[in-house]
mmCIF file of C-alpha atoms and ligand atoms in Angstrom:
data_model
loop_
_atom_site.group_PDB
_atom_site.id
_atom_site.type_symbol
_atom_site.label_atom_id
_atom_site.label_comp_id
_atom_site.label_asym_id
_atom_site.label_seq_id
_atom_site.Cartn_x
_atom_site.Cartn_y
_atom_site.Cartn_z
ATOM 1 C CA MET J 13 23.767 6.366 -7.948
ATOM 2 C CA ASP J 14 26.534 4.081 -6.805
ATOM 3 C CA THR J 15 27.999 2.538 -9.919
ATOM 4 C CA THR J 16 28.842 -0.731 -8.161
ATOM 5 C CA HIS J 17 25.170 -1.653 -8.636
ATOM 6 C CA ILE J 18 25.195 -3.377 -11.934
ATOM 7 C CA ALA J 19 21.564 -4.373 -11.660
ATOM 8 C CA SER J 20 18.490 -2.524 -10.419
ATOM 9 C CA LEU J 21 16.000 -3.747 -7.845
ATOM 10 C CA ARG J 22 13.469 -4.327 -10.606
ATOM 11 C CA SER J 23 15.800 -6.433 -12.721
ATOM 12 C CA LEU J 24 16.631 -8.605 -9.712
ATOM 13 C CA ALA J 25 12.983 -8.899 -8.731
ATOM 14 C CA LYS J 26 12.033 -9.948 -12.234
ATOM 15 C CA LYS J 27 14.274 -12.985 -11.989
ATOM 16 C CA ARG J 28 12.400 -14.040 -8.887
ATOM 17 C CA ASP J 29 9.061 -13.309 -10.590
ATOM 18 C CA VAL J 30 7.969 -10.778 -8.034
ATOM 19 C CA LEU J 31 7.107 -7.106 -8.534
ATOM 20 C CA ILE J 32 8.974 -4.423 -6.644
ATOM 21 C CA GLY J 33 7.150 -1.173 -6.177
ATOM 22 C CA ALA J 34 6.923 2.232 -4.581
ATOM 23 C CA ALA J 35 4.098 4.589 -3.803
ATOM 24 C CA ALA J 36 4.423 7.715 -5.891
ATOM 25 C CA ASN J 37 2.688 11.042 -5.845
ATOM 26 C CA TRP J 38 1.737 13.390 -8.579
ATOM 27 C CA ARG J 39 3.387 16.513 -7.199
ATOM 28 C CA ALA J 40 6.854 14.975 -6.937
ATOM 29 C CA LEU J 41 6.487 13.302 -10.302
ATOM 30 C CA ARG J 42 5.599 16.612 -11.885
ATOM 31 C CA THR J 43 8.334 18.696 -10.391
ATOM 32 C CA ASP J 44 11.327 16.476 -9.741
ATOM 33 C CA TYR J 45 13.317 14.973 -12.575
ATOM 34 C CA ALA J 46 15.568 12.830 -10.352
ATOM 35 C CA TYR J 47 12.465 11.380 -8.700
ATOM 36 C CA ARG J 48 11.142 10.158 -12.020
ATOM 37 C CA GLU J 49 14.516 8.749 -13.042
ATOM 38 C CA VAL J 50 15.090 6.685 -9.921
ATOM 39 C CA LEU J 51 11.471 5.538 -9.706
ATOM 40 C CA ALA J 52 11.492 4.201 -13.242
ATOM 41 C CA GLN J 53 14.935 2.709 -12.980
ATOM 42 C CA GLU J 54 14.449 0.784 -9.741
ATOM 43 C CA PHE J 55 10.771 -0.191 -9.613
ATOM 44 C CA ASP J 56 8.337 -2.001 -11.872
ATOM 45 C CA LEU J 57 5.204 -1.318 -9.845
ATOM 46 C CA LEU J 58 3.728 2.032 -8.859
ATOM 47 C CA THR J 59 1.101 2.606 -6.170
ATOM 48 C CA THR J 60 -0.855 5.847 -6.277
ATOM 49 C CA GLU J 61 -0.145 7.440 -2.898
ATOM 50 C CA ASN J 62 -3.192 9.720 -2.669
ATOM 51 C CA GLU J 63 -4.552 10.396 -6.144
ATOM 52 C CA LEU J 64 -7.125 7.577 -6.254
ATOM 53 C CA LYS J 65 -8.597 8.175 -2.825
ATOM 54 C CA PHE J 66 -12.243 9.197 -2.860
ATOM 55 C CA GLY J 67 -11.732 12.752 -1.534
ATOM 56 C CA PRO J 68 -9.028 13.839 -3.979
ATOM 57 C CA LEU J 69 -10.892 12.173 -6.871
ATOM 58 C CA SER J 70 -14.313 13.599 -6.159
ATOM 59 C CA PRO J 71 -14.266 16.738 -4.013
ATOM 60 C CA ARG J 72 -17.737 17.649 -5.289
ATOM 61 C CA PRO J 73 -20.723 15.324 -5.746
ATOM 62 C CA ASN J 74 -21.185 13.783 -9.192
ATOM 63 C CA ALA J 75 -17.808 15.020 -10.407
ATOM 64 C CA TYR J 76 -14.546 13.137 -10.777
ATOM 65 C CA ASP J 77 -11.162 14.543 -11.633
ATOM 66 C CA PHE J 78 -8.945 11.759 -12.904
ATOM 67 C CA GLY J 79 -6.162 14.065 -14.113
ATOM 68 C CA PRO J 80 -3.463 13.503 -11.460
ATOM 69 C CA ALA J 81 -4.110 9.756 -11.248
ATOM 70 C CA GLU J 82 -3.956 9.537 -15.011
ATOM 71 C CA GLU J 83 -0.546 11.181 -15.062
ATOM 72 C CA LEU J 84 0.737 8.546 -12.677
ATOM 73 C CA VAL J 85 -0.765 5.801 -14.799
ATOM 74 C CA ASP J 86 0.736 7.266 -17.979
ATOM 75 C CA PHE J 87 4.139 7.499 -16.349
ATOM 76 C CA ALA J 88 3.955 3.902 -15.191
ATOM 77 C CA GLN J 89 2.906 2.650 -18.605
ATOM 78 C CA ALA J 90 5.632 4.607 -20.350
ATOM 79 C CA ASN J 91 8.149 2.914 -18.081
ATOM 80 C CA ASP J 92 6.734 -0.581 -18.212
ATOM 81 C CA MET J 93 5.534 -0.519 -14.627
ATOM 82 C CA LYS J 94 2.338 -2.049 -13.280
ATOM 83 C CA ILE J 95 -0.116 -0.023 -11.193
ATOM 84 C CA ARG J 96 -1.598 -0.704 -7.758
ATOM 85 C CA GLY J 97 -4.744 1.363 -7.340
ATOM 86 C CA HIS J 98 -5.008 2.715 -3.807
ATOM 87 C CA THR J 99 -7.754 2.775 -2.634
ATOM 88 C CA LEU J 100 -11.483 2.438 -3.338
ATOM 89 C CA LEU J 101 -12.760 2.515 0.253
ATOM 90 C CA TRP J 102 -11.171 3.921 3.368
ATOM 91 C CA HIS J 103 -12.228 5.629 6.581
ATOM 92 C CA LYS J 104 -9.969 8.607 5.736
ATOM 93 C CA MET J 105 -9.682 11.127 2.912
ATOM 94 C CA ASN J 106 -13.327 10.916 1.988
ATOM 95 C CA PRO J 107 -15.075 13.970 0.527
ATOM 96 C CA ASP J 108 -17.100 16.095 2.958
ATOM 97 C CA TRP J 109 -20.173 15.785 0.781
ATOM 98 C CA LEU J 110 -20.070 12.052 1.467
ATOM 99 C CA THR J 111 -19.477 12.019 5.196
ATOM 100 C CA GLU J 112 -21.397 15.147 6.195
ATOM 101 C CA ASN J 113 -24.727 14.185 4.673
ATOM 102 C CA ASN J 114 -27.021 11.833 6.480
ATOM 103 C CA PHE J 115 -27.232 9.220 3.787
ATOM 104 C CA THR J 116 -29.401 6.165 4.363
ATOM 105 C CA ARG J 117 -28.071 2.637 3.948
ATOM 106 C CA HIS J 118 -29.756 2.418 0.574
ATOM 107 C CA GLN J 119 -28.229 5.693 -0.631
ATOM 108 C CA ALA J 120 -24.795 4.718 0.658
ATOM 109 C CA LEU J 121 -24.959 1.436 -1.231
ATOM 110 C CA GLU J 122 -25.849 3.336 -4.390
ATOM 111 C CA LEU J 123 -22.938 5.714 -3.846
ATOM 112 C CA LEU J 124 -20.579 2.824 -3.222
ATOM 113 C CA HIS J 125 -21.709 1.073 -6.384
ATOM 114 C CA LYS J 126 -21.368 4.232 -8.415
ATOM 115 C CA HIS J 127 -17.931 5.030 -7.035
ATOM 116 C CA ILE J 128 -16.520 1.587 -7.698
ATOM 117 C CA PHE J 129 -17.904 1.383 -11.228
ATOM 118 C CA THR J 130 -16.916 4.942 -12.142
ATOM 119 C CA VAL J 131 -13.337 4.604 -10.983
ATOM 120 C CA MET J 132 -12.676 1.035 -12.029
ATOM 121 C CA ALA J 133 -14.296 1.435 -15.420
ATOM 122 C CA TYR J 134 -12.173 4.492 -16.091
ATOM 123 C CA PHE J 135 -8.975 2.550 -15.466
ATOM 124 C CA ARG J 136 -10.205 -0.860 -16.620
ATOM 125 C CA GLY J 137 -7.333 -3.001 -17.843
ATOM 126 C CA GLU J 138 -4.795 -0.427 -16.662
ATOM 127 C CA VAL J 139 -4.715 -1.077 -12.946
ATOM 128 C CA TYR J 140 -3.283 -4.467 -12.154
ATOM 129 C CA ALA J 141 -4.353 -4.617 -8.514
ATOM 130 C CA TRP J 142 -6.755 -2.580 -6.373
ATOM 131 C CA ASP J 143 -6.838 -2.051 -2.649
ATOM 132 C CA VAL J 144 -10.588 -2.430 -2.638
ATOM 133 C CA VAL J 145 -10.927 -1.996 1.096
ATOM 134 C CA ASN J 146 -8.231 -0.250 3.108
ATOM 135 C CA GLU J 147 -7.728 -0.610 6.864
ATOM 136 C CA PRO J 148 -11.067 -2.216 7.767
ATOM 137 C CA ILE J 149 -9.801 -3.626 11.064
ATOM 138 C CA HIS J 150 -9.773 -1.630 14.274
ATOM 139 C CA ASP J 151 -6.497 -1.683 16.222
ATOM 140 C CA ASN J 152 -8.182 -3.749 18.959
ATOM 141 C CA GLY J 153 -9.636 -6.235 16.473
ATOM 142 C CA GLY J 154 -13.224 -5.965 15.246
ATOM 143 C CA LEU J 155 -14.279 -3.769 12.360
ATOM 144 C CA ARG J 156 -13.122 -0.174 12.254
ATOM 145 C CA ASP J 157 -15.736 2.515 12.380
ATOM 146 C CA SER J 158 -16.045 4.382 9.100
ATOM 147 C CA PHE J 159 -18.681 6.072 6.998
ATOM 148 C CA TRP J 160 -19.156 2.764 5.201
ATOM 149 C CA LEU J 161 -19.486 0.634 8.316
ATOM 150 C CA HIS J 162 -21.909 2.828 10.186
ATOM 151 C CA THR J 163 -24.029 3.667 7.165
ATOM 152 C CA ILE J 164 -24.143 0.300 5.435
ATOM 153 C CA GLY J 165 -23.085 -2.245 8.043
ATOM 154 C CA PRO J 166 -20.413 -4.957 7.977
ATOM 155 C CA ASP J 167 -21.525 -6.285 4.596
ATOM 156 C CA TYR J 168 -20.123 -3.164 2.877
ATOM 157 C CA ILE J 169 -16.936 -5.172 2.441
ATOM 158 C CA GLU J 170 -18.573 -8.007 0.567
ATOM 159 C CA TYR J 171 -20.540 -5.616 -1.635
ATOM 160 C CA ALA J 172 -17.353 -3.744 -2.478
ATOM 161 C CA PHE J 173 -15.510 -6.853 -3.620
ATOM 162 C CA ARG J 174 -18.414 -8.198 -5.645
ATOM 163 C CA TRP J 175 -18.902 -4.907 -7.452
ATOM 164 C CA ALA J 176 -15.178 -4.438 -7.983
ATOM 165 C CA ASN J 177 -15.034 -7.840 -9.597
ATOM 166 C CA GLN J 178 -17.890 -6.922 -11.923
ATOM 167 C CA ALA J 179 -16.355 -3.560 -12.773
ATOM 168 C CA ASP J 180 -13.007 -5.045 -13.829
ATOM 169 C CA PRO J 181 -12.984 -8.854 -13.809
ATOM 170 C CA ASN J 182 -9.258 -8.980 -14.576
ATOM 171 C CA ALA J 183 -8.068 -6.758 -11.729
ATOM 172 C CA ARG J 184 -6.548 -8.403 -8.663
ATOM 173 C CA LEU J 185 -8.604 -7.404 -5.640
ATOM 174 C CA PHE J 186 -6.951 -6.804 -2.277
ATOM 175 C CA ILE J 187 -7.827 -6.087 1.301
ATOM 176 C CA ASN J 188 -5.079 -3.980 2.876
ATOM 177 C CA ASP J 189 -4.208 -3.178 6.476
ATOM 178 C CA TYR J 190 -1.437 -2.202 8.888
ATOM 179 C CA GLY J 191 -0.458 -3.788 12.182
ATOM 180 C CA THR J 192 -1.424 -7.153 10.740
ATOM 181 C CA GLU J 193 2.095 -8.333 9.910
ATOM 182 C CA ASP J 194 2.788 -10.332 13.043
ATOM 183 C CA LEU J 195 0.591 -12.772 14.932
ATOM 184 C CA GLY J 196 -1.832 -11.015 17.236
ATOM 185 C CA THR J 197 -5.365 -9.801 17.751
ATOM 186 C CA LYS J 198 -5.478 -7.485 14.754
ATOM 187 C CA SER J 199 -3.867 -9.935 12.413
ATOM 188 C CA ASP J 200 -6.200 -12.702 13.648
ATOM 189 C CA SER J 201 -9.159 -10.444 12.937
ATOM 190 C CA LEU J 202 -8.005 -9.834 9.394
ATOM 191 C CA TYR J 203 -7.410 -13.535 8.920
ATOM 192 C CA ASN J 204 -10.862 -14.453 10.200
ATOM 193 C CA LEU J 205 -12.470 -11.754 8.089
ATOM 194 C CA VAL J 206 -10.918 -12.924 4.820
ATOM 195 C CA LYS J 207 -11.564 -16.540 5.669
ATOM 196 C CA ASP J 208 -15.215 -15.727 6.133
ATOM 197 C CA LEU J 209 -15.320 -13.669 2.914
ATOM 198 C CA LEU J 210 -13.814 -16.575 0.990
ATOM 199 C CA ARG J 211 -16.278 -19.017 2.526
ATOM 200 C CA ARG J 212 -19.071 -16.824 1.197
ATOM 201 C CA GLY J 213 -17.553 -16.895 -2.276
ATOM 202 C CA THR J 214 -16.406 -13.261 -2.254
ATOM 203 C CA PRO J 215 -14.015 -12.490 -5.121
ATOM 204 C CA ILE J 216 -10.927 -11.497 -3.186
ATOM 205 C CA ASN J 217 -7.491 -12.300 -4.583
ATOM 206 C CA GLY J 218 -5.105 -11.164 -1.966
ATOM 207 C CA VAL J 219 -4.124 -9.563 1.247
ATOM 208 C CA GLY J 220 -1.947 -6.483 1.544
ATOM 209 C CA LEU J 221 0.236 -6.154 4.612
ATOM 210 C CA GLN J 222 1.323 -2.534 4.820
ATOM 211 C CA MET J 223 4.516 -2.893 6.886
ATOM 212 C CA HIS J 224 4.804 0.613 8.282
ATOM 213 C CA LEU J 225 7.381 -0.184 10.951
ATOM 214 C CA SER J 226 9.303 1.696 13.576
ATOM 215 C CA ILE J 227 12.439 0.637 15.392
ATOM 216 C CA ALA J 228 12.473 3.784 17.500
ATOM 217 C CA ASP J 229 12.168 2.656 21.125
ATOM 218 C CA SER J 230 9.991 5.475 22.359
ATOM 219 C CA GLN J 231 7.415 5.423 19.584
ATOM 220 C CA ASP J 232 3.947 4.053 19.868
ATOM 221 C CA PHE J 233 4.069 2.492 16.432
ATOM 222 C CA VAL J 234 4.151 -0.904 14.779
ATOM 223 C CA LYS J 235 7.308 -2.792 15.722
ATOM 224 C CA PRO J 236 8.996 -5.094 13.221
ATOM 225 C CA PRO J 237 7.457 -8.555 13.385
ATOM 226 C CA THR J 238 9.786 -11.358 14.397
ATOM 227 C CA VAL J 239 10.969 -13.527 11.547
ATOM 228 C CA GLN J 240 8.981 -16.463 12.932
ATOM 229 C CA ASP J 241 5.746 -14.506 13.331
ATOM 230 C CA LEU J 242 5.992 -12.987 9.896
ATOM 231 C CA GLU J 243 6.714 -16.325 8.300
ATOM 232 C CA GLU J 244 3.829 -18.023 10.079
ATOM 233 C CA ASN J 245 1.445 -15.175 9.313
ATOM 234 C CA LEU J 246 2.300 -15.170 5.609
ATOM 235 C CA ARG J 247 1.874 -18.924 5.541
ATOM 236 C CA ARG J 248 -1.632 -18.845 6.957
ATOM 237 C CA PHE J 249 -2.819 -16.251 4.449
ATOM 238 C CA ALA J 250 -1.126 -18.144 1.605
ATOM 239 C CA ASP J 251 -2.792 -21.347 2.784
ATOM 240 C CA LEU J 252 -6.147 -19.691 2.090
ATOM 241 C CA GLY J 253 -5.042 -19.483 -1.541
ATOM 242 C CA LEU J 254 -4.524 -15.726 -1.353
ATOM 243 C CA GLU J 255 -1.766 -13.731 -2.949
ATOM 244 C CA ILE J 256 0.315 -11.606 -0.626
ATOM 245 C CA HIS J 257 1.535 -8.086 -1.304
ATOM 246 C CA ILE J 258 3.689 -6.140 1.086
ATOM 247 C CA THR J 259 2.119 -2.808 0.235
ATOM 248 C CA GLU J 260 3.562 0.146 2.156
ATOM 249 C CA MET J 261 6.876 -0.640 3.782
ATOM 250 C CA ASP J 262 8.909 2.018 5.545
ATOM 251 C CA VAL J 263 10.974 1.931 8.734
ATOM 252 C CA GLN J 264 11.030 4.864 11.140
ATOM 253 C CA ILE J 265 14.255 5.550 13.004
ATOM 254 C CA GLN J 266 13.395 8.801 14.765
ATOM 255 C CA ASN J 267 14.504 8.935 18.416
ATOM 256 C CA LEU J 268 16.841 5.968 18.033
ATOM 257 C CA SER J 269 20.047 6.131 19.989
ATOM 258 C CA GLY J 270 23.447 5.476 18.406
ATOM 259 C CA SER J 271 25.294 7.084 15.544
ATOM 260 C CA MET J 272 23.510 7.713 12.265
ATOM 261 C CA GLU J 273 25.576 4.953 10.736
ATOM 262 C CA GLU J 274 24.370 2.460 13.367
ATOM 263 C CA GLN J 275 20.781 3.588 12.983
ATOM 264 C CA LEU J 276 20.877 3.116 9.233
ATOM 265 C CA GLU J 277 22.408 -0.339 9.670
ATOM 266 C CA ARG J 278 19.646 -1.367 12.056
ATOM 267 C CA GLN J 279 17.093 -0.074 9.605
ATOM 268 C CA ALA J 280 18.743 -1.993 6.782
ATOM 269 C CA ARG J 281 18.513 -5.225 8.756
ATOM 270 C CA VAL J 282 14.763 -4.765 9.149
ATOM 271 C CA TYR J 283 14.333 -4.286 5.407
ATOM 272 C CA GLU J 284 16.518 -7.272 4.670
ATOM 273 C CA ASP J 285 14.756 -9.584 7.129
ATOM 274 C CA VAL J 286 11.285 -8.647 5.955
ATOM 275 C CA LEU J 287 12.054 -9.009 2.254
ATOM 276 C CA THR J 288 14.003 -12.239 2.790
ATOM 277 C CA VAL J 289 11.180 -13.857 4.726
ATOM 278 C CA ALA J 290 8.542 -12.562 2.336
ATOM 279 C CA LEU J 291 10.400 -13.927 -0.685
ATOM 280 C CA ARG J 292 10.398 -17.393 0.856
ATOM 281 C CA ASN J 293 6.646 -17.474 0.459
ATOM 282 C CA PRO J 294 5.613 -18.473 -3.077
ATOM 283 C CA GLN J 295 2.428 -16.408 -2.762
ATOM 284 C CA LEU J 296 4.396 -13.164 -2.368
ATOM 285 C CA LYS J 297 3.743 -11.396 -5.652
ATOM 286 C CA ALA J 298 4.655 -7.802 -4.897
ATOM 287 C CA PHE J 299 6.804 -5.909 -2.444
ATOM 288 C CA VAL J 300 6.016 -2.207 -2.276
ATOM 289 C CA LEU J 301 7.610 0.661 -0.343
ATOM 290 C CA TRP J 302 5.660 3.737 0.765
ATOM 291 C CA GLY J 303 7.754 6.098 -1.322
ATOM 292 C CA PHE J 304 11.417 5.470 -1.969
ATOM 293 C CA THR J 305 13.249 8.684 -1.089
ATOM 294 C CA ASP J 306 13.383 10.349 2.327
ATOM 295 C CA ARG J 307 12.719 13.611 0.499
ATOM 296 C CA TYR J 308 8.962 12.995 0.297
ATOM 297 C CA SER J 309 8.075 10.554 3.066
ATOM 298 C CA TRP J 310 4.759 11.112 4.874
ATOM 299 C CA ILE J 311 6.354 10.367 8.242
ATOM 300 C CA PRO J 312 7.961 13.690 9.238
ATOM 301 C CA LYS J 313 4.672 15.419 8.473
ATOM 302 C CA ALA J 314 2.591 12.879 10.374
ATOM 303 C CA THR J 315 4.846 12.599 13.443
ATOM 304 C CA GLY J 316 6.159 16.159 13.520
ATOM 305 C CA ARG J 317 9.727 14.862 13.735
ATOM 306 C CA PRO J 318 12.506 14.417 11.201
ATOM 307 C CA ASP J 319 13.077 10.878 10.016
ATOM 308 C CA ALA J 320 14.710 8.873 7.254
ATOM 309 C CA PRO J 321 12.477 5.839 6.722
ATOM 310 C CA LEU J 322 13.199 4.878 3.098
ATOM 311 C CA PRO J 323 16.035 3.233 1.130
ATOM 312 C CA PHE J 324 17.133 6.383 -0.725
ATOM 313 C CA ASP J 325 18.192 9.546 1.075
ATOM 314 C CA GLU J 326 16.900 13.013 0.234
ATOM 315 C CA TYR J 327 19.457 13.334 -2.550
ATOM 316 C CA TYR J 328 18.616 9.995 -4.109
ATOM 317 C CA GLN J 329 21.718 8.286 -2.788
ATOM 318 C CA PRO J 330 21.130 4.632 -1.907
ATOM 319 C CA LYS J 331 21.296 3.981 1.841
ATOM 320 C CA PRO J 332 22.247 0.747 3.604
ATOM 321 C CA ALA J 333 18.548 -0.179 3.359
ATOM 322 C CA TYR J 334 18.902 -0.145 -0.420
ATOM 323 C CA GLU J 335 21.888 -2.481 -0.230
ATOM 324 C CA ALA J 336 19.843 -4.716 2.045
ATOM 325 C CA LEU J 337 16.952 -4.978 -0.404
ATOM 326 C CA TYR J 338 19.405 -5.588 -3.205
ATOM 327 C CA ARG J 339 21.092 -8.410 -1.282
ATOM 328 C CA ALA J 340 17.804 -10.011 -0.329
ATOM 329 C CA LEU J 341 16.652 -10.069 -3.952
ATOM 330 C CA GLN J 342 19.991 -11.364 -5.143
ATOM 331 C CA ALA J 343 19.965 -14.181 -2.608
ATOM 332 C CA ALA J 344 16.406 -15.290 -3.375
HETATM 333 O O1 LIG V 21 1.134 8.887 2.441
HETATM 334 C C1 LIG V 21 -0.182 9.355 2.558
HETATM 335 C C2 LIG V 21 -0.178 10.817 2.995
HETATM 336 O O2 LIG V 21 0.382 11.624 1.992
HETATM 337 C C3 LIG V 21 -1.592 11.270 3.327
HETATM 338 O O3 LIG V 21 -1.558 12.568 3.859
HETATM 339 C C4 LIG V 21 -2.235 10.304 4.297
HETATM 340 C C5 LIG V 21 -3.667 10.702 4.619
HETATM 341 O O4 LIG V 21 -4.108 10.043 5.737
HETATM 342 O O5 LIG V 21 -2.221 8.989 3.768
HETATM 343 C C6 LIG V 21 -0.931 8.498 3.580
HETATM 344 O O6 LIG V 21 -0.952 7.174 3.120
HETATM 345 C C7 LIG V 21 -1.522 6.192 3.996
HETATM 346 C C8 LIG V 21 -2.142 5.127 3.124
HETATM 347 O O7 LIG V 21 -3.067 5.700 2.254
HETATM 348 C C9 LIG V 21 -2.796 4.039 3.964
HETATM 349 N N1 LIG V 21 -1.889 3.490 4.925
HETATM 350 C C10 LIG V 21 -1.153 4.434 5.743
HETATM 351 C C11 LIG V 21 -0.456 5.472 4.850
HETATM 352 C C12 LIG V 21 0.386 6.420 5.684
HETATM 353 O O8 LIG V 21 -0.420 7.162 6.544
#
């Protein structure tokens, strides 16, 4: 670590009364000492990257393995970090026994109820915020097809929030999606969905904007929102009385032209702009990165290309993006 950093991101964030977090995974936590050190030093919020998804938790019917998730929770507690539970319902990473049986609507509702109560009761009081429903909006607007949508129907979302609220009344309940950071069809759909949920009295506390961005010109991926769009979008969600979490930020630079130094500077500017704008909104309560070191990012695996999307390099050295986050927190 560069010794010119007197403070850490978490100490700066604390002054501004916002949480700064990173997604973490069990394997890295288990095997990599430096990973644990930097995670605990810089962040005061930990999101479970995969360990609380339905498939990993319950590969066989009627059986749950909480071991890996529990290790993440224990680590967070030992280091005075809060936990974001990710995620109760998603269209991906579901167990085969769930998706490959022809369950009826009634059976699916029972399974949903059981899943929410089993998982949330287990971690009651320990998980500060849950992504109750993840990525419910289709990229073209409208609801995304999933086991839950086609088996239960659109009201699966409302059921999920009501049951989550019963299972742990003190947990903050979030709806989380990507591509909803700027103003556009998908973001409008999310806005209209939560507005409608609120009108029906659904217990939903906040909206998670993932913020998986790419500045690589040739990539079909979410581009950074303009400062104006982001500001306006955050304002409209905040005006509904919702909390805002930035939940999964990373910035792809693969295929960018220019020297590595220039690429990392461009990346840093995106981090700085997004955090600066987000911090201007009083409803911004947490700012979370999807990992923190390039060593374990999901992106090279998912895109099949090398990348460096996070604020620490593979050797845990802070990159310009780290300096950018630091500056943005200091200035807030
Ligand atoms: O980072 C996660 C990766 O390890 C998994 O293989 C992948 C499975 O689809 O999910 C990744 O996390 C996703 C998150 O749960 C929801 N938003 C998008 C994230 C990146 O794909």
